[in-house]
Coordinates of C-alpha atoms and ligand atoms in Angstrom, one line a residue:
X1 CA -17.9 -10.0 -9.9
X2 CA -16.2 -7.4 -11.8
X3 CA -18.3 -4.1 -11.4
X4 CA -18.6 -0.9 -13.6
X5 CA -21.0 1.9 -14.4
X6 CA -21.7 2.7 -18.2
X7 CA -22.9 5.4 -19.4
X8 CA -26.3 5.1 -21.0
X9 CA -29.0 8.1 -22.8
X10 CA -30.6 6.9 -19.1
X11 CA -28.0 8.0 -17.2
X12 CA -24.8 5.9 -15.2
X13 CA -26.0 2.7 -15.0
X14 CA -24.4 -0.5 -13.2
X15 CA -22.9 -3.3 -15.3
X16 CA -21.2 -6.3 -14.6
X17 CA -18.2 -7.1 -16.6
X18 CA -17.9 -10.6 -18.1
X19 CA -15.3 -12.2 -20.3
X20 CA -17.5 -11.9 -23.2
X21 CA -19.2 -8.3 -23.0
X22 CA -20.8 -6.7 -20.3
X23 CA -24.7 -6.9 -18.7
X24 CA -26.6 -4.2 -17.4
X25 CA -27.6 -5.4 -14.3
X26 CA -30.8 -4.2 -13.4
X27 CA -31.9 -4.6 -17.1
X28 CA -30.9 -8.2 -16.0
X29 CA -32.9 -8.2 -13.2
X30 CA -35.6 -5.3 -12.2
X31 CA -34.5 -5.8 -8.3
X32 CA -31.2 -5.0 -8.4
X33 CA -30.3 -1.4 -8.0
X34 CA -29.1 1.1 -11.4
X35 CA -26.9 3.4 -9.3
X36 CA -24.0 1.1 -8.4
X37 CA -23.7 3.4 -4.5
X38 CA -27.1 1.4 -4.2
X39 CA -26.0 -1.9 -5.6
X40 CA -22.8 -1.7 -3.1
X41 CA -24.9 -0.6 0.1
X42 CA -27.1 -3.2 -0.5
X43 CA -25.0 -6.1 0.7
X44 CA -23.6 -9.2 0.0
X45 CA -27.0 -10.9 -0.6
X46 CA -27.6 -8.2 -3.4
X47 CA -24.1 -8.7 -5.1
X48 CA -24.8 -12.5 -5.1
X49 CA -28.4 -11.6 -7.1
X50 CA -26.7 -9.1 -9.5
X51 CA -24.1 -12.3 -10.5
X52 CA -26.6 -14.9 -10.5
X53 CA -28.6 -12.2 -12.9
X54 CA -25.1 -11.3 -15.1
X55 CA -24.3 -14.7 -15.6
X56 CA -27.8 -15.7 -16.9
X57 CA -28.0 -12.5 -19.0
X58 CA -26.7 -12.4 -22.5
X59 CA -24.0 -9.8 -22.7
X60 CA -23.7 -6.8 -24.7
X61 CA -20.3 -6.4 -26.7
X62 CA -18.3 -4.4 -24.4
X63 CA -16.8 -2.0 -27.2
X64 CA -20.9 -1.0 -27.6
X65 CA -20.5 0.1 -23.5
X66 CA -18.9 3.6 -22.9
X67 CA -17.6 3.0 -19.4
X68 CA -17.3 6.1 -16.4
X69 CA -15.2 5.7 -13.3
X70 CA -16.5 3.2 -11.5
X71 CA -18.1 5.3 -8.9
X72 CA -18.9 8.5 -11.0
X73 CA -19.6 10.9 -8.1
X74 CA -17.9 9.4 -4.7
X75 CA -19.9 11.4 -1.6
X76 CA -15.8 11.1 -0.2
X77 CA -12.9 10.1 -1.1
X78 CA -10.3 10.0 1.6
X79 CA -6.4 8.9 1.3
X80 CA -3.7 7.9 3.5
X81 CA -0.2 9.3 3.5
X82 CA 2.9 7.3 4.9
X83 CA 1.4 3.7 5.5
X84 CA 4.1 1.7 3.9
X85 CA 7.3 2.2 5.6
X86 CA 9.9 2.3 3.2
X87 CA 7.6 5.1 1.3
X88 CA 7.5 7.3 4.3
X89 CA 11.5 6.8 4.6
X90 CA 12.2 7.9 1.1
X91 CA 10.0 11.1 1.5
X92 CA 12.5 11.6 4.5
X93 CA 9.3 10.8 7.2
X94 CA 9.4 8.1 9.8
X95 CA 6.8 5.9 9.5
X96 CA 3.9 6.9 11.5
X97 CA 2.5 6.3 15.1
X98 CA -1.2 7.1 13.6
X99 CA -2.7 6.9 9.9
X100 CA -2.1 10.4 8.0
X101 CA -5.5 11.3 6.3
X102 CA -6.2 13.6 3.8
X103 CA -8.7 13.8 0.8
X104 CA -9.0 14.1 -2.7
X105 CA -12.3 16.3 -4.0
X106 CA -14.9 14.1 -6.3
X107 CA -14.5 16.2 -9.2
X108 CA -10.4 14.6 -9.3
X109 CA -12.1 11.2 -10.2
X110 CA -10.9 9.4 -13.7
X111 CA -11.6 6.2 -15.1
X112 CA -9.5 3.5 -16.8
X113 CA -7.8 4.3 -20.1
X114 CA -8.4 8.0 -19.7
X115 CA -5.6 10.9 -19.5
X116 CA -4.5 12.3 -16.4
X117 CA -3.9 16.0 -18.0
X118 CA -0.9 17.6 -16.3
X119 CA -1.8 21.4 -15.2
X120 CA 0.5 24.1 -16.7
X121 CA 0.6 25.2 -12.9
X122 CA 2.5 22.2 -11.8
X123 CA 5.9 21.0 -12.9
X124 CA 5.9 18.2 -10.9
X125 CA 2.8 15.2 -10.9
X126 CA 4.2 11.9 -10.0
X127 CA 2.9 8.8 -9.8
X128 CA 1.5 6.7 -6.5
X129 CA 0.1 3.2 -7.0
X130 CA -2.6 2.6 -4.3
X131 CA -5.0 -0.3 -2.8
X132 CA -8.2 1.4 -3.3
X133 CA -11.4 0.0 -0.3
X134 CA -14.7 0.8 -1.6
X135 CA -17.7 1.3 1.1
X136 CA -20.9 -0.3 0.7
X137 CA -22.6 -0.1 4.2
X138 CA -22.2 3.0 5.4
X139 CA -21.0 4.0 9.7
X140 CA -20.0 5.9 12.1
X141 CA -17.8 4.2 14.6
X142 CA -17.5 1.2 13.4
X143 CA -15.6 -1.1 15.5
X144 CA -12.3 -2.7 13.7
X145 CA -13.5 -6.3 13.6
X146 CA -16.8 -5.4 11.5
X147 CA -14.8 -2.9 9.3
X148 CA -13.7 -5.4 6.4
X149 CA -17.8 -6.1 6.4
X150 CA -18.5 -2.2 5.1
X151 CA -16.2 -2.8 2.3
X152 CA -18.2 -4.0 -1.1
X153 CA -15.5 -3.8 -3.5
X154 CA -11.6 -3.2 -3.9
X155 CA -9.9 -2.0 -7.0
X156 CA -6.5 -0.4 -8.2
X157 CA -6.0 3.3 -7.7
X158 CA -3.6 6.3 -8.7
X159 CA -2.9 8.8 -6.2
X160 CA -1.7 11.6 -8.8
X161 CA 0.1 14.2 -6.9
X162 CA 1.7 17.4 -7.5
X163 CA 4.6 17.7 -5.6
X164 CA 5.6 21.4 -6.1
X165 CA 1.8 22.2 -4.3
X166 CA 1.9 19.6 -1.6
X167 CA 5.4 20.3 -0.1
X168 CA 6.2 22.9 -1.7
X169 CA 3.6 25.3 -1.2
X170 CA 3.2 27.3 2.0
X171 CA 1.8 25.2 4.8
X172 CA 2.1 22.0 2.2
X173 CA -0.8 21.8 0.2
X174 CA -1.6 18.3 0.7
X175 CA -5.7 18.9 -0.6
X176 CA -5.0 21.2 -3.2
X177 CA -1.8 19.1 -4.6
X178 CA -3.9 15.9 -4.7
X179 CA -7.0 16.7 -6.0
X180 CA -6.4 18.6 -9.3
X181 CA -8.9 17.1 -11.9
X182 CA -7.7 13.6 -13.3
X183 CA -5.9 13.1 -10.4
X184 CA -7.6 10.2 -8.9
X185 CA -7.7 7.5 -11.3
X186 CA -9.4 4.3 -10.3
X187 CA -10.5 0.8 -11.5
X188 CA -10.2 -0.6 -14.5
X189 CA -13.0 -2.3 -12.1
X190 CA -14.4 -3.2 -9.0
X191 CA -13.9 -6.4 -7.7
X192 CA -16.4 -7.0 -5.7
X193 CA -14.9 -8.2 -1.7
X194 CA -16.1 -11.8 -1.4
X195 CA -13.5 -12.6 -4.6
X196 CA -10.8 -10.6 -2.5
X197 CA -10.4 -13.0 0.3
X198 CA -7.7 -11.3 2.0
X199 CA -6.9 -7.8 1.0
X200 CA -3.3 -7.8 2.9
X201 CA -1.4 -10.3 0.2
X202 CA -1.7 -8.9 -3.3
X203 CA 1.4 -7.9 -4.6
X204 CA 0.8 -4.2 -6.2
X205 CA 2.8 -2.5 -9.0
X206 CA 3.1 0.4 -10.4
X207 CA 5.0 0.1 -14.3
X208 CA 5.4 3.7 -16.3
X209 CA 5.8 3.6 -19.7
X210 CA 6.4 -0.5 -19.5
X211 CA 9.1 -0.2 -16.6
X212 CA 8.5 -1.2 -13.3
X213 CA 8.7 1.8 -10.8
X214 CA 7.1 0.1 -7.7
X215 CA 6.8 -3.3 -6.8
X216 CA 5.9 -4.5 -3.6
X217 CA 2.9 -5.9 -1.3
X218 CA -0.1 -4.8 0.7
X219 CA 0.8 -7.2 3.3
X220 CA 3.4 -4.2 4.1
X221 CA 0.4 -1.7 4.7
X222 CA 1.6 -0.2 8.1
X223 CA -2.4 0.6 8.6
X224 CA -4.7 -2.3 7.4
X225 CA -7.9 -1.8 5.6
X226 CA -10.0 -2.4 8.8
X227 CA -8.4 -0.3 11.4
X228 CA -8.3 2.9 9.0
X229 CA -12.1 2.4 9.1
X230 CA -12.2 2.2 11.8
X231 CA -9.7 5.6 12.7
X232 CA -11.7 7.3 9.8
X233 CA -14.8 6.5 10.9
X234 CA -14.4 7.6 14.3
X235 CA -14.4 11.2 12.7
X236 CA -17.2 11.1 10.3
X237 CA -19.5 8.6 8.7
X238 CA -18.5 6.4 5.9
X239 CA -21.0 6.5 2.9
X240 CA -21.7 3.8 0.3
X241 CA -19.0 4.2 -2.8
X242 CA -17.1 6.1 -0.5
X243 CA -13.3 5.8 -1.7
X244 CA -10.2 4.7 0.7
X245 CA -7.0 5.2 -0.7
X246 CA -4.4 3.3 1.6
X247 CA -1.6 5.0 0.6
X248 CA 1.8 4.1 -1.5
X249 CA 5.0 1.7 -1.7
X250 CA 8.3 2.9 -2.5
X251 CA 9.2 4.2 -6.0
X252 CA 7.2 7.4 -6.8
X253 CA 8.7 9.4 -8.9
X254 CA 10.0 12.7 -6.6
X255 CA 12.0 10.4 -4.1
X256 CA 14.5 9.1 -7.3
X257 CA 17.6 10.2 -8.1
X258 CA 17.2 12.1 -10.6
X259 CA 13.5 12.6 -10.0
X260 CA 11.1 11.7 -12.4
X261 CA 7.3 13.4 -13.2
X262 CA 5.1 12.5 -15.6
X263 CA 5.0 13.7 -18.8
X264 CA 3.1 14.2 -21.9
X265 CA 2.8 10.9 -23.6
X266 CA 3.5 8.6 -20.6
X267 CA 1.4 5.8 -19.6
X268 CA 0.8 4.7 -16.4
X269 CA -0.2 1.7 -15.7
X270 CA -1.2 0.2 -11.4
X271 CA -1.5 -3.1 -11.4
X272 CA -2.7 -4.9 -7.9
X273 CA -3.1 -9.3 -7.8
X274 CA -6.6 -10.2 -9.0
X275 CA -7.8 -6.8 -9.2
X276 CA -6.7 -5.9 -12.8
X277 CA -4.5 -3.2 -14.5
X278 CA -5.3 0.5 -14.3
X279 CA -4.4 2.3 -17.2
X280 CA -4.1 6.0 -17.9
X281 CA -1.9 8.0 -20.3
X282 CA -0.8 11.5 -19.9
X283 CA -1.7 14.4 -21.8
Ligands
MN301 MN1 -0.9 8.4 -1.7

Protein backbone atom coordinates (compact mmCIF):
# COMPACT_ATOMS: atom_id res chain seq x y z
CA UNK A 1 0.00 0.00 0.00
CA UNK A 2 1.07 3.40 -0.96
CA UNK A 3 0.64 5.73 2.18
CA UNK A 4 0.09 9.53 2.54
CA UNK A 5 -1.38 12.13 4.85
CA UNK A 6 -3.79 14.85 3.33
CA UNK A 7 -4.65 17.61 4.67
CA UNK A 8 -8.20 17.97 5.61
CA UNK A 9 -10.50 21.21 7.61
CA UNK A 10 -10.03 18.01 10.36
CA UNK A 11 -6.66 18.14 10.43
CA UNK A 12 -3.68 15.53 8.70
CA UNK A 13 -5.35 12.68 8.01
CA UNK A 14 -4.07 9.19 6.60
CA UNK A 15 -4.92 8.19 2.98
CA UNK A 16 -4.05 5.42 0.95
CA UNK A 17 -3.07 6.17 -2.59
CA UNK A 18 -4.62 4.07 -5.40
CA UNK A 19 -4.31 4.25 -9.09
CA UNK A 20 -7.54 5.93 -9.36
CA UNK A 21 -7.63 8.68 -6.47
CA UNK A 22 -7.04 8.32 -3.08
CA UNK A 23 -9.22 6.92 0.17
CA UNK A 24 -9.27 8.27 3.52
CA UNK A 25 -8.64 5.50 5.46
CA UNK A 26 -10.25 5.67 8.60
CA UNK A 27 -13.33 7.37 6.79
CA UNK A 28 -13.04 3.80 5.09
CA UNK A 29 -12.99 2.04 8.05
CA UNK A 30 -13.76 3.66 11.75
CA UNK A 31 -10.91 1.21 13.25
CA UNK A 32 -8.11 2.21 11.56
CA UNK A 33 -6.17 5.02 12.99
CA UNK A 34 -6.34 9.03 11.39
CA UNK A 35 -2.82 9.96 12.39
CA UNK A 36 -0.66 7.81 10.11
CA UNK A 37 2.35 7.56 13.46
CA UNK A 38 -0.70 5.43 14.70
CA UNK A 39 -1.61 3.56 11.62
CA UNK A 40 2.32 2.64 11.22
CA UNK A 41 2.81 1.61 15.05
CA UNK A 42 -0.03 -0.41 14.77
CA UNK A 43 1.38 -3.34 12.86
CA UNK A 44 1.22 -5.34 10.03
CA UNK A 45 -2.27 -6.64 10.92
CA UNK A 46 -3.53 -2.95 10.87
CA UNK A 47 -1.83 -2.12 7.45
CA UNK A 48 -3.45 -5.25 6.00
CA UNK A 49 -7.10 -3.79 7.43
CA UNK A 50 -6.43 -0.21 6.10
CA UNK A 51 -5.84 -2.09 2.32
CA UNK A 52 -8.57 -4.37 2.60
CA UNK A 53 -10.64 -1.06 3.67
CA UNK A 54 -8.82 1.26 0.57
CA UNK A 55 -9.54 -1.22 -1.88
CA UNK A 56 -13.26 -1.55 -0.97
CA UNK A 57 -13.65 2.17 -0.60
CA UNK A 58 -14.46 4.37 -3.56
CA UNK A 59 -11.75 6.83 -4.14
CA UNK A 60 -11.70 10.49 -4.08
CA UNK A 61 -10.03 12.20 -7.17
CA UNK A 62 -6.62 12.77 -6.07
CA UNK A 63 -6.28 16.39 -7.50
CA UNK A 64 -9.42 17.09 -4.73
CA UNK A 65 -6.52 15.77 -1.98
CA UNK A 66 -3.93 18.49 -0.88
CA UNK A 67 -1.16 16.12 0.17
CA UNK A 68 1.59 17.01 3.44
CA UNK A 69 4.83 15.09 3.79
CA UNK A 70 4.09 11.95 4.56
CA UNK A 71 4.87 12.07 8.14
CA UNK A 72 4.06 15.77 8.90
CA UNK A 73 5.79 16.15 12.26
CA UNK A 74 8.56 13.16 12.60
CA UNK A 75 9.30 12.90 16.75
CA UNK A 76 13.15 12.14 14.92
CA UNK A 77 14.63 12.09 12.06
CA UNK A 78 18.09 10.70 12.11
CA UNK A 79 20.69 10.36 9.01
CA UNK A 80 23.75 8.44 8.23
CA UNK A 81 26.92 9.91 6.76
CA UNK A 82 29.45 7.81 4.73
CA UNK A 83 27.63 4.30 4.26
CA UNK A 84 28.27 3.75 0.65
CA UNK A 85 31.79 3.53 0.02
CA UNK A 86 32.54 5.22 -3.06
CA UNK A 87 30.53 8.37 -1.50
CA UNK A 88 32.80 8.50 1.52
CA UNK A 89 35.85 8.26 -1.01
CA UNK A 90 34.85 11.18 -3.07
CA UNK A 91 34.26 13.37 0.12
CA UNK A 92 38.06 12.37 0.69
CA UNK A 93 36.79 9.87 3.92
CA UNK A 94 37.55 6.22 4.15
CA UNK A 95 34.62 4.38 4.50
CA UNK A 96 33.81 3.85 8.01
CA UNK A 97 34.51 1.16 10.83
CA UNK A 98 31.01 2.42 12.56
CA UNK A 99 27.72 4.12 11.11
CA UNK A 100 28.17 8.18 11.28
CA UNK A 101 24.90 9.57 12.74
CA UNK A 102 23.63 12.77 12.67
CA UNK A 103 20.05 14.41 12.47
CA UNK A 104 17.97 16.63 10.64
CA UNK A 105 15.30 18.88 12.97
CA UNK A 106 11.34 18.13 12.03
CA UNK A 107 10.75 21.54 11.00
CA UNK A 108 13.38 20.60 7.66
CA UNK A 109 10.59 18.15 6.56
CA UNK A 110 9.14 18.74 2.73
CA UNK A 111 6.83 16.79 0.76
CA UNK A 112 6.76 15.74 -2.90
CA UNK A 113 6.48 18.33 -5.59
CA UNK A 114 7.34 21.20 -3.21
CA UNK A 115 10.50 23.67 -3.41
CA UNK A 116 13.46 23.19 -1.43
CA UNK A 117 14.16 27.18 -1.06
CA UNK A 118 17.85 27.82 -1.08
CA UNK A 119 18.88 30.28 2.05
CA UNK A 120 20.68 33.56 0.97
CA UNK A 121 23.15 32.27 3.78
CA UNK A 122 24.32 29.34 1.83
CA UNK A 123 26.10 29.27 -1.48
CA UNK A 124 26.29 25.83 -1.63
CA UNK A 125 23.07 23.08 -1.22
CA UNK A 126 23.70 19.96 -3.07
CA UNK A 127 21.84 17.25 -3.70
CA UNK A 128 21.95 13.52 -1.77
CA UNK A 129 19.51 10.81 -2.94
CA UNK A 130 18.75 8.57 0.16
CA UNK A 131 16.80 5.12 1.13
CA UNK A 132 14.59 6.57 3.63
CA UNK A 133 13.27 3.51 6.81
CA UNK A 134 10.28 4.55 8.43
CA UNK A 135 9.51 3.17 12.16
CA UNK A 136 6.34 1.87 13.10
CA UNK A 137 6.95 -0.06 16.47
CA UNK A 138 8.86 1.85 18.45
CA UNK A 139 12.41 0.30 20.85
CA UNK A 140 15.08 0.66 22.67
CA UNK A 141 17.67 -1.97 22.05
CA UNK A 142 16.39 -3.74 19.67
CA UNK A 143 18.39 -6.64 18.59
CA UNK A 144 19.48 -6.74 14.73
CA UNK A 145 17.49 -9.66 13.64
CA UNK A 146 14.01 -8.03 14.79
CA UNK A 147 15.03 -4.66 13.45
CA UNK A 148 13.62 -4.90 9.74
CA UNK A 149 10.21 -5.86 11.93
CA UNK A 150 10.10 -2.03 13.44
CA UNK A 151 10.13 -0.77 10.04
CA UNK A 152 6.38 0.01 8.60
CA UNK A 153 7.25 1.74 5.52
CA UNK A 154 10.22 2.84 3.11
CA UNK A 155 10.21 5.71 0.73
CA UNK A 156 12.67 7.98 -1.29
CA UNK A 157 14.43 10.82 0.49
CA UNK A 158 16.63 13.96 -0.15
CA UNK A 159 19.29 14.76 2.14
CA UNK A 160 19.62 18.59 1.16
CA UNK A 161 22.80 19.81 2.52
CA UNK A 162 24.71 22.96 2.70
CA UNK A 163 28.15 22.34 2.21
CA UNK A 164 29.69 25.75 3.14
CA UNK A 165 27.91 25.13 6.92
CA UNK A 166 28.71 21.49 7.32
CA UNK A 167 32.53 21.44 6.37
CA UNK A 168 32.97 24.64 6.18
CA UNK A 169 31.92 26.11 9.24
CA UNK A 170 34.03 25.88 12.42
CA UNK A 171 33.80 22.49 14.04
CA UNK A 172 31.63 21.35 10.69
CA UNK A 173 28.26 22.07 11.15
CA UNK A 174 26.89 18.78 10.21
CA UNK A 175 23.12 19.72 12.29
CA UNK A 176 22.91 23.12 11.31
CA UNK A 177 24.04 22.48 7.45
CA UNK A 178 21.36 19.64 7.13
CA UNK A 179 18.51 20.74 8.61
CA UNK A 180 17.73 24.26 7.17
CA UNK A 181 13.85 24.23 6.36
CA UNK A 182 13.01 22.29 3.06
CA UNK A 183 15.89 20.36 3.43
CA UNK A 184 14.51 17.02 4.10
CA UNK A 185 12.33 16.14 1.37
CA UNK A 186 10.65 12.74 1.42
CA UNK A 187 8.07 10.48 -0.27
CA UNK A 188 6.24 10.97 -3.01
CA UNK A 189 4.84 8.07 -0.65
CA UNK A 190 5.25 5.45 1.67
CA UNK A 191 5.44 2.12 0.63
CA UNK A 192 4.35 0.25 3.17
CA UNK A 193 7.35 -2.80 4.12
CA UNK A 194 5.56 -6.07 3.24
CA UNK A 195 5.58 -4.71 -0.66
CA UNK A 196 9.45 -4.01 -0.04
CA UNK A 197 10.54 -7.50 0.24
CA UNK A 198 14.15 -6.87 0.50
CA UNK A 199 15.23 -3.32 1.00
CA UNK A 200 19.10 -4.13 -0.01
CA UNK A 201 18.38 -4.52 -4.04
CA UNK A 202 16.68 -1.34 -5.37
CA UNK A 203 18.65 0.49 -7.61
CA UNK A 204 18.41 4.32 -6.41
CA UNK A 205 18.88 7.51 -8.55
CA UNK A 206 19.22 10.62 -8.23
CA UNK A 207 18.48 12.72 -11.92
CA UNK A 208 18.74 16.90 -11.72
CA UNK A 209 17.16 18.69 -14.11
CA UNK A 210 16.57 15.33 -16.32
CA UNK A 211 20.35 14.13 -16.12
CA UNK A 212 21.34 11.40 -14.13
CA UNK A 213 23.81 12.57 -11.26
CA UNK A 214 23.76 9.28 -9.13
CA UNK A 215 23.04 5.96 -10.08
CA UNK A 216 23.75 3.01 -8.12
CA UNK A 217 22.19 0.31 -5.48
CA UNK A 218 21.28 -0.14 -1.88
CA UNK A 219 22.72 -3.51 -1.95
CA UNK A 220 26.04 -1.19 -1.66
CA UNK A 221 24.77 0.24 1.81
CA UNK A 222 28.07 -0.31 3.93
CA UNK A 223 25.36 -0.29 7.03
CA UNK A 224 22.10 -2.15 6.34
CA UNK A 225 18.76 -0.99 7.40
CA UNK A 226 18.69 -3.51 10.45
CA UNK A 227 21.96 -3.12 12.05
CA UNK A 228 21.65 0.90 12.09
CA UNK A 229 18.60 0.16 14.24
CA UNK A 230 19.97 -1.61 15.88
CA UNK A 231 23.44 0.95 16.57
CA UNK A 232 20.69 3.78 16.75
CA UNK A 233 18.71 2.30 18.98
CA UNK A 234 21.18 1.28 21.43
CA UNK A 235 21.35 5.09 22.17
CA UNK A 236 17.78 6.17 22.30
CA UNK A 237 14.45 4.81 21.54
CA UNK A 238 13.01 4.64 18.14
CA UNK A 239 9.45 6.18 17.84
CA UNK A 240 6.66 5.37 15.36
CA UNK A 241 7.20 7.62 11.97
CA UNK A 242 10.51 8.13 13.16
CA UNK A 243 12.78 8.87 9.92
CA UNK A 244 16.14 6.93 8.96
CA UNK A 245 18.06 8.35 6.34
CA UNK A 246 20.78 5.65 5.25
CA UNK A 247 22.98 7.88 3.72
CA UNK A 248 24.17 8.57 -0.12
CA UNK A 249 25.87 7.04 -3.44
CA UNK A 250 28.35 8.72 -5.30
CA UNK A 251 27.55 11.83 -7.38
CA UNK A 252 26.48 14.75 -5.16
CA UNK A 253 27.08 17.77 -6.42
CA UNK A 254 30.28 19.26 -4.15
CA UNK A 255 32.57 16.15 -5.01
CA UNK A 256 32.39 17.04 -9.12
CA UNK A 257 34.71 18.73 -10.98
CA UNK A 258 33.58 21.57 -11.40
CA UNK A 259 31.16 21.35 -8.48
CA UNK A 260 27.63 21.78 -8.92
CA UNK A 261 24.81 23.32 -6.23
CA UNK A 262 21.48 23.72 -6.79
CA UNK A 263 19.98 26.53 -8.18
CA UNK A 264 16.97 28.51 -8.69
CA UNK A 265 14.86 26.68 -11.12
CA UNK A 266 16.31 23.20 -10.84
CA UNK A 267 14.39 20.12 -10.26
CA UNK A 268 15.40 17.38 -8.45
CA UNK A 269 14.12 14.42 -8.90
CA UNK A 270 15.22 10.70 -6.25
CA UNK A 271 14.00 7.93 -7.71
CA UNK A 272 14.55 4.37 -5.68
CA UNK A 273 12.97 0.68 -7.47
CA UNK A 274 9.31 0.33 -6.44
CA UNK A 275 9.22 3.18 -4.26
CA UNK A 276 8.40 5.97 -6.70
CA UNK A 277 10.01 9.37 -7.82
CA UNK A 278 10.52 12.20 -5.36
CA UNK A 279 10.19 15.42 -6.92
CA UNK A 280 11.08 18.90 -5.74
CA UNK A 281 12.13 22.05 -7.57
CA UNK A 282 14.25 24.79 -6.33
CA UNK A 283 13.29 28.19 -5.55
MN1 LIG B 1 23.20 12.01 3.52
Amino acid sequence: MKLVTCHTPRGPRAAALLENGAVDLNRADPDVPACIKQLLAAGPEMIRRAAGAAARAAPSPRESMTLLPPIPSPEKIICVGLNYADHAREGGFEPPPEPVIFSKLPSAVLADGHPIVLPPISQEVDYEAELVAVIGRGGRNIPRSDALEHVAAYCCGNDVSARDWQLGKPGGQWLLGKTFDTFAPFGPYLVTADEVPNPHALGIRCRLNGQTMQDSNTSELIFPVDELIAYVSAVCTLAPGDLLYTGTPPGVGFAREPAVFLQPGDVVEVEIDGLGVLSNPVA
